[in-house]
Short mmCIF file of C-alpha atoms in Angstrom, two decimals:
data_model
loop_
_atom_site.label_atom_id
_atom_site.label_comp_id
_atom_site.label_asym_id
_atom_site.label_seq_id
_atom_site.Cartn_x
_atom_site.Cartn_y
_atom_site.Cartn_z
CA MET A 728 84.89 126.16 82.82
CA GLU A 729 83.71 122.63 83.80
CA LEU A 730 86.94 121.66 85.07
CA LEU A 731 86.62 124.77 87.47
CA LYS A 732 83.07 124.11 88.37
CA GLN A 733 83.61 120.66 89.14
CA ARG A 734 86.51 121.41 91.77
CA ILE A 735 84.19 124.02 93.34
CA LEU A 736 81.46 121.24 93.89
CA LYS A 737 84.31 118.73 95.11
CA ASP A 738 86.21 121.38 97.45
CA GLY A 739 84.31 124.39 97.91
CA LYS A 740 83.16 124.78 101.28
CA LEU A 741 80.04 126.66 102.28
CA LYS A 742 79.70 128.61 105.31
CA GLU A 743 76.80 130.47 106.95
CA GLY A 744 75.73 133.59 105.12
CA ASN A 745 76.38 132.11 101.67
CA ILE A 746 80.55 132.49 101.65
CA LEU A 747 81.87 129.91 99.52
CA LYS A 748 85.04 128.83 100.41
CA VAL A 749 87.60 127.89 98.08
CA ASP A 750 90.69 128.24 100.09
CA SER A 751 92.17 124.81 99.49
CA PHE A 752 92.46 125.21 95.45
CA LEU A 753 92.22 129.15 94.98
CA ASN A 754 92.98 131.78 97.39
CA HIS A 755 94.94 130.40 100.41
CA GLN A 756 96.52 127.10 99.12
CA MET A 757 96.82 127.18 95.19
CA ASP A 758 96.24 124.52 92.61
CA ILE A 759 98.70 125.52 89.76
CA VAL A 760 97.90 123.33 87.41
CA LEU A 761 94.44 124.59 87.78
CA MET A 762 95.71 128.27 87.62
CA GLN A 763 97.33 127.03 84.14
CA GLU A 764 94.23 125.68 82.69
CA ILE A 765 92.36 129.17 84.23
CA GLY A 766 94.95 130.91 82.21
CA LYS A 767 94.63 129.14 79.46
CA GLU A 768 90.86 129.48 79.30
CA PHE A 769 91.12 133.54 79.70
CA ARG A 770 93.37 133.66 76.70
CA ARG A 771 90.87 131.65 75.09
CA LEU A 772 88.23 134.01 75.86
CA PHE A 773 90.14 137.17 75.22
CA PRO A 774 91.99 136.43 72.17
CA ASP A 775 92.77 140.16 71.40
CA THR A 776 96.53 140.29 70.38
CA SER A 777 96.83 143.82 71.65
CA ILE A 778 96.37 143.12 75.44
CA ASN A 779 99.84 144.05 76.49
CA LYS A 780 99.60 144.09 80.14
CA ILE A 781 97.34 142.29 83.08
CA LEU A 782 95.93 144.45 86.29
CA THR A 783 95.10 142.58 89.32
CA ILE A 784 94.73 143.27 92.99
CA GLU A 785 96.52 142.21 95.86
CA ALA A 786 96.38 139.63 97.34
CA SER A 787 94.54 136.41 95.77
CA GLY A 788 94.51 138.14 92.17
CA ILE A 789 98.11 138.04 92.22
CA GLY A 790 98.78 134.12 91.54
CA ILE A 791 95.98 133.71 88.93
CA ALA A 792 97.13 136.79 87.31
CA ALA A 793 100.87 135.81 87.33
CA ILE A 794 100.51 132.26 85.68
CA ALA A 795 97.79 133.75 83.17
CA ALA A 796 100.41 136.22 81.68
CA GLN A 797 102.29 133.26 80.49
CA TYR A 798 99.39 132.63 78.04
CA PHE A 799 99.06 136.26 77.03
CA GLY A 800 103.27 136.30 75.83
CA ASN A 801 104.51 136.50 79.02
CA VAL A 802 103.06 140.21 79.70
CA PRO A 803 103.60 142.38 82.87
CA VAL A 804 101.55 142.00 85.53
CA VAL A 805 101.05 144.85 87.74
CA PHE A 806 99.11 144.13 91.15
CA ALA A 807 97.12 147.26 92.66
CA LYS A 808 97.99 147.87 96.57
CA LYS A 809 95.69 148.13 99.31
CA SER A 810 97.69 149.97 101.83
CA LYS A 811 100.06 152.82 101.64
CA SER A 812 103.48 151.51 101.95
CA LYS A 813 107.06 153.68 102.27
CA ASN A 814 107.61 152.19 98.96
CA LEU A 815 104.80 153.78 97.15
CA ASP A 816 105.81 157.15 96.50
CA GLY A 817 105.53 157.86 92.91
CA ALA A 818 102.68 159.89 91.30
CA LEU A 819 99.33 157.73 91.89
CA LEU A 820 96.19 156.52 90.22
CA THR A 821 93.89 156.02 93.44
CA THR A 822 90.21 154.96 94.18
CA LYS A 823 88.66 154.04 97.15
CA VAL A 824 86.60 150.65 97.50
CA MET A 825 84.63 149.14 99.94
CA SER A 826 84.97 145.33 101.22
CA PHE A 827 82.31 143.85 102.27
CA THR A 828 84.24 140.60 103.49
CA LYS A 829 86.69 142.62 106.01
CA GLY A 830 84.07 145.24 106.70
CA ILE A 831 86.33 148.34 105.88
CA GLU A 832 86.88 150.76 103.08
CA PHE A 833 90.30 150.90 101.57
CA ASP A 834 92.56 152.90 99.01
CA VAL A 835 93.33 151.14 95.88
CA GLN A 836 96.58 152.21 94.38
CA VAL A 837 98.74 151.94 91.36
CA GLU A 838 101.87 154.01 90.65
CA ALA A 839 100.68 156.26 87.13
CA LYS A 840 103.83 155.03 85.50
CA PHE A 841 102.97 151.58 85.13
CA LEU A 842 99.38 152.15 83.47
CA THR A 843 99.86 154.33 80.19
CA GLU A 844 97.57 155.24 77.22
CA GLN A 845 99.68 153.01 75.26
CA ASP A 846 98.43 149.95 77.37
CA HIS A 847 95.59 147.51 76.55
CA VAL A 848 94.95 146.17 79.99
CA LEU A 849 93.20 142.78 80.95
CA VAL A 850 91.70 142.86 84.50
CA ILE A 851 92.03 139.68 86.13
CA ASP A 852 90.58 138.86 89.75
CA ASP A 853 89.55 135.68 91.83
CA PHE A 854 85.60 136.96 92.84
CA LEU A 855 83.21 139.05 91.60
CA ALA A 856 80.65 139.88 94.27
CA ARG A 857 79.16 143.44 94.54
CA GLY A 858 81.90 144.43 92.23
CA GLU A 859 83.61 147.12 94.37
CA ALA A 860 87.20 145.97 93.80
CA LEU A 861 86.90 145.60 89.86
CA LYS A 862 84.98 148.82 89.50
CA GLY A 863 87.87 150.38 91.08
CA LEU A 864 90.23 148.84 88.82
CA ILE A 865 88.27 150.38 85.95
CA LYS A 866 88.31 153.40 87.44
CA ILE A 867 92.02 153.37 87.94
CA ILE A 868 92.44 152.41 84.32
CA GLU A 869 90.14 155.30 83.42
CA GLN A 870 92.28 157.64 85.21
CA SER A 871 95.38 156.02 83.29
CA GLY A 872 94.20 156.67 80.21
CA ALA A 873 94.95 152.89 78.92
CA THR A 874 92.41 150.71 77.03
CA LEU A 875 90.06 148.41 79.03
CA ALA A 876 90.52 145.21 76.96
CA GLY A 877 88.42 143.20 79.55
CA CYS A 878 87.80 141.77 82.94
CA GLY A 879 88.46 137.97 83.32
CA ILE A 880 87.06 136.43 87.23
CA VAL A 881 87.29 132.91 88.40
CA ILE A 882 84.23 132.91 90.48
CA GLU A 883 81.48 135.12 90.21
CA LYS A 884 78.01 135.20 92.57
CA GLY A 885 75.31 135.74 90.09
CA PHE A 886 73.06 136.25 93.18
CA GLN A 887 74.60 139.78 93.82
CA ASP A 888 74.68 142.46 91.21
CA GLY A 889 78.39 143.30 90.41
CA GLY A 890 78.47 141.39 87.16
CA LYS A 891 75.22 143.14 85.88
CA ILE A 892 76.78 146.32 86.65
CA ILE A 893 79.77 146.02 85.15
CA ARG A 894 78.39 144.14 81.98
CA GLU A 895 75.89 147.11 81.84
CA MET A 896 78.77 149.65 81.59
CA GLY A 897 79.50 147.95 78.37
CA VAL A 898 82.65 146.01 79.54
CA HIS A 899 83.79 142.48 77.97
CA LEU A 900 83.47 140.51 81.53
CA GLU A 901 84.13 136.51 81.51
CA SER A 902 83.67 135.13 84.62
CA LEU A 903 84.67 131.19 84.44
CA ALA A 904 82.03 129.81 86.98
CA ILE A 905 79.06 131.81 87.58
CA ILE A 906 76.78 130.81 90.66
CA ASP A 907 73.30 131.34 90.35
CA HIS A 908 72.14 130.82 93.91
CA ILE A 909 72.99 128.82 96.76
CA ASP A 910 70.15 126.86 98.57
CA ASN A 911 70.14 124.45 101.36
CA ASN A 912 74.03 123.75 100.97
CA GLN A 913 73.60 123.20 96.93
CA ILE A 914 75.45 125.16 94.39
CA SER A 915 73.60 125.88 91.48
CA PHE A 916 75.70 127.31 88.48
CA ARG A 917 74.33 129.18 85.74
CA MET B 1044 121.98 135.19 89.88
CA GLU B 1045 123.69 137.70 87.39
CA LEU B 1046 120.56 138.36 85.34
CA LEU B 1047 118.67 139.84 88.30
CA LYS B 1048 121.70 141.52 89.87
CA GLN B 1049 121.84 143.16 86.31
CA ARG B 1050 118.48 144.14 86.29
CA ILE B 1051 118.47 145.58 89.54
CA LEU B 1052 121.45 147.96 88.55
CA LYS B 1053 119.63 148.63 85.02
CA ASP B 1054 115.38 149.27 87.17
CA GLY B 1055 116.33 149.49 90.70
CA LYS B 1056 115.61 152.93 92.15
CA LEU B 1057 117.14 154.06 95.31
CA LYS B 1058 115.42 156.12 97.77
CA GLU B 1059 116.38 158.10 101.13
CA GLY B 1060 116.99 155.63 104.02
CA ASN B 1061 118.52 153.09 101.96
CA ILE B 1062 115.18 151.65 100.14
CA LEU B 1063 115.73 149.74 97.03
CA LYS B 1064 112.43 150.12 95.02
CA VAL B 1065 112.24 147.53 92.36
CA ASP B 1066 108.71 148.07 91.81
CA SER B 1067 109.23 148.01 87.99
CA PHE B 1068 109.89 144.36 88.00
CA LEU B 1069 109.52 142.24 91.14
CA ASN B 1070 107.17 143.69 93.88
CA HIS B 1071 104.09 146.10 91.90
CA GLN B 1072 104.64 145.02 88.16
CA MET B 1073 105.83 141.72 87.89
CA ASP B 1074 108.17 140.88 84.85
CA ILE B 1075 107.16 137.36 84.00
CA VAL B 1076 110.03 136.07 82.11
CA LEU B 1077 112.23 137.37 85.06
CA MET B 1078 109.89 135.36 87.26
CA GLN B 1079 110.77 132.03 85.41
CA GLU B 1080 114.05 132.40 85.37
CA ILE B 1081 113.97 133.12 89.36
CA GLY B 1082 111.81 129.92 89.55
CA LYS B 1083 114.37 128.01 87.48
CA GLU B 1084 117.15 129.07 89.65
CA PHE B 1085 115.26 128.25 93.23
CA ARG B 1086 114.89 124.86 91.51
CA ARG B 1087 118.84 124.86 90.72
CA LEU B 1088 119.18 125.78 94.67
CA PHE B 1089 117.17 123.37 95.97
CA PRO B 1090 116.88 119.87 94.28
CA ASP B 1091 115.42 118.17 97.02
CA THR B 1092 112.66 116.52 95.41
CA SER B 1093 110.68 115.79 98.75
CA ILE B 1094 109.78 119.44 98.29
CA ASN B 1095 105.97 119.01 98.10
CA LYS B 1096 104.92 122.58 99.18
CA ILE B 1097 105.83 126.02 98.92
CA LEU B 1098 104.90 128.81 101.43
CA THR B 1099 104.79 132.14 100.89
CA ILE B 1100 103.34 135.47 102.29
CA GLU B 1101 100.91 137.76 100.73
CA ALA B 1102 101.35 140.02 98.47
CA SER B 1103 104.43 140.55 96.98
CA GLY B 1104 105.76 136.91 97.51
CA ILE B 1105 102.68 135.29 95.93
CA GLY B 1106 103.66 135.84 92.24
CA ILE B 1107 107.26 134.82 92.39
CA ALA B 1108 105.95 131.38 94.29
CA ALA B 1109 103.29 130.32 91.81
CA ILE B 1110 105.53 131.01 89.10
CA ALA B 1111 108.09 129.02 90.96
CA ALA B 1112 106.03 126.32 91.70
CA GLN B 1113 106.20 125.03 88.41
CA TYR B 1114 109.68 124.38 88.27
CA PHE B 1115 108.99 122.29 91.01
CA GLY B 1116 106.67 119.76 89.98
CA ASN B 1117 103.57 122.36 90.14
CA VAL B 1118 103.43 121.54 93.78
CA PRO B 1119 100.82 123.76 95.60
CA VAL B 1120 101.75 127.13 96.86
CA VAL B 1121 100.28 128.52 100.40
CA PHE B 1122 100.64 132.02 101.02
CA ALA B 1123 100.33 133.38 104.49
CA LYS B 1124 97.72 135.79 105.20
CA LYS B 1125 98.55 138.97 106.96
CA SER B 1126 94.71 140.39 107.89
CA LYS B 1127 91.89 138.73 109.97
CA SER B 1128 89.31 138.06 107.24
CA LYS B 1129 86.05 136.33 107.65
CA ASN B 1130 87.07 133.46 104.97
CA LEU B 1131 89.67 132.68 107.57
CA ASP B 1132 87.88 130.39 110.15
CA GLY B 1133 89.04 127.12 110.27
CA ALA B 1134 92.20 126.33 113.06
CA LEU B 1135 94.53 128.51 112.44
CA LEU B 1136 98.66 128.69 112.81
CA THR B 1137 99.33 132.45 113.73
CA THR B 1138 102.47 134.37 114.85
CA LYS B 1139 102.87 137.88 115.30
CA VAL B 1140 105.23 139.99 112.84
CA MET B 1141 106.59 143.46 112.55
CA SER B 1142 106.79 145.27 109.60
CA PHE B 1143 109.28 148.02 109.23
CA THR B 1144 108.21 149.21 105.85
CA LYS B 1145 104.72 150.06 107.09
CA GLY B 1146 105.59 150.31 110.90
CA ILE B 1147 103.00 148.28 112.46
CA GLU B 1148 102.94 144.66 114.09
CA PHE B 1149 100.39 142.12 112.12
CA ASP B 1150 99.53 138.78 112.47
CA VAL B 1151 100.60 136.15 109.89
CA GLN B 1152 98.31 133.15 109.60
CA VAL B 1153 97.91 130.32 107.44
CA GLU B 1154 95.04 127.73 108.19
CA ALA B 1155 96.35 124.48 110.17
CA LYS B 1156 94.98 122.14 107.48
CA PHE B 1157 97.45 123.40 104.69
CA LEU B 1158 100.54 122.57 106.52
CA THR B 1159 100.69 119.11 108.07
CA GLU B 1160 103.71 116.79 109.51
CA GLN B 1161 103.65 115.25 105.58
CA ASP B 1162 104.74 118.20 104.14
CA HIS B 1163 108.22 119.47 103.16
CA VAL B 1164 108.17 123.16 102.57
CA LEU B 1165 110.16 125.59 100.93
CA VAL B 1166 109.58 129.11 101.74
CA ILE B 1167 109.82 131.83 98.97
CA ASP B 1168 109.86 135.69 99.51
CA ASP B 1169 110.74 138.49 97.62
CA PHE B 1170 113.05 140.53 100.34
CA LEU B 1171 114.93 139.69 103.23
CA ALA B 1172 115.98 142.62 105.50
CA ARG B 1173 115.56 142.30 109.29
CA GLY B 1174 113.99 138.54 108.53
CA GLU B 1175 110.77 139.18 110.51
CA ALA B 1176 108.65 137.79 108.06
CA LEU B 1177 110.75 134.84 107.14
CA LYS B 1178 111.13 134.00 110.91
CA GLY B 1179 107.38 134.19 111.07
CA LEU B 1180 107.09 131.78 108.42
CA ILE B 1181 109.37 129.47 110.07
CA LYS B 1182 107.54 129.84 113.37
CA ILE B 1183 104.48 128.64 111.56
CA ILE B 1184 106.09 125.72 109.97
CA GLU B 1185 107.46 124.59 113.30
CA GLN B 1186 104.20 124.98 114.75
CA SER B 1187 102.63 122.86 111.95
CA GLY B 1188 105.39 120.13 112.48
CA ALA B 1189 106.08 120.05 109.06
CA THR B 1190 109.95 120.09 107.65
CA LEU B 1191 111.44 123.28 106.18
CA ALA B 1192 113.23 122.22 103.38
CA GLY B 1193 114.49 125.69 103.02
CA CYS B 1194 114.63 129.70 102.47
CA GLY B 1195 114.62 131.13 98.85
CA ILE B 1196 114.65 134.88 99.05
CA VAL B 1197 114.98 137.00 95.80
CA ILE B 1198 116.87 140.08 97.29
CA GLU B 1199 118.68 139.90 100.54
CA LYS B 1200 119.64 143.27 102.04
CA GLY B 1201 122.88 141.72 103.21
CA PHE B 1202 123.32 145.27 105.45
CA GLN B 1203 120.80 144.11 107.65
CA ASP B 1204 120.87 141.11 110.24
CA GLY B 1205 118.02 139.10 108.90
CA GLY B 1206 120.30 136.33 106.64
CA LYS B 1207 122.75 136.16 109.28
CA ILE B 1208 119.95 135.10 112.12
CA ILE B 1209 118.38 132.89 109.64
CA ARG B 1210 121.31 131.18 108.78
CA GLU B 1211 122.66 131.02 112.23
CA MET B 1212 119.37 128.81 112.72
CA GLY B 1213 120.91 126.43 110.57
CA VAL B 1214 118.30 126.98 107.92
CA HIS B 1215 119.26 126.28 104.17
CA LEU B 1216 118.93 130.13 102.95
CA GLU B 1217 119.47 130.85 99.32
CA SER B 1218 119.36 134.62 98.25
CA LEU B 1219 119.41 135.47 94.46
CA ALA B 1220 121.10 138.82 95.18
CA ILE B 1221 122.45 140.03 98.10
CA ILE B 1222 123.10 143.71 98.48
CA ASP B 1223 126.32 144.21 100.95
CA HIS B 1224 125.38 147.94 101.04
CA ILE B 1225 124.40 151.00 99.26
CA ASP B 1226 126.44 154.02 99.16
CA ASN B 1227 126.63 157.17 97.21
CA ASN B 1228 123.55 155.77 95.47
CA GLN B 1229 125.72 152.72 94.39
CA ILE B 1230 124.61 149.32 94.81
CA SER B 1231 127.61 146.65 96.11
CA PHE B 1232 126.72 142.98 95.62
CA ARG B 1233 128.25 140.18 97.66
#
């Protein structure tokens, strides 16, 4: 997605350790017009009209998924939760995920009633690196008996192996920008 | 907002301890059409055209704020973060907030560059009970030098004192549904 790549080059900030910060437009401050274009692009890439639900994970995925849902006939968005709350008390679909950014393992949880065998689910998230969160969401869909329609990612770090692993699982994965490598403060897209 | 009140009565679930669960349409699964109506209602209640930014807090506020922003000329949405991430490394606006739902105190953080003296900020969140999160967001806006245009809340628990405290601060607070009390599994709106 050219608009996104140009925006990453213009406003993305590179930090030590190949960390790309896109917090001015994607995951701390959100550019709503860009989110709308991202939503339209996901619809183009996943034209499957049987998609009746979008699954994402808190926190950064939520805004992207909510805006994108508007281009999928306003299907409901379910966001997986990362921590136990008193409000989470029904039967749960749950799996463990390692966050390398935060350096901790956490539980990903979805109330079972929100994913059923009748659902055709598109997964949306902001980043794909090692693929831990995405594998967790796919596991939860498998537990639920729902059908995985595909995974839409805004930015994939192609120099980490998450995308390769997910694609080798036979999942329809689409990343709007794949970063092949970052060298000397230069971003190269695939 | 009549549509919202009807939806709370239809799909809200009451749990022990006056806990109202609205996770089937608001804060775990999101009804995007309802979110759009909520966004339009916030615009009607806050017609101030100087509003140029929406501030919310992860996680449940994000989807509501992102959809609402579309009715405010697609202004950017900033979401405050609740935990320290490696990705949060600029100058920070920060305050401590007590979560009664989760039983812990946490830091609320916004990178300083995303709230400036030029900003007229509308705060949006899903719930208002004791007002801890909302007071935290207001403190962060004060630290930044930005102007607080108002606070838009989807559901206020009128039997807790957050709304009273915030209104007595002189803040323009609008709650789309105020629950006055919950007795014998019956919800009464103000």
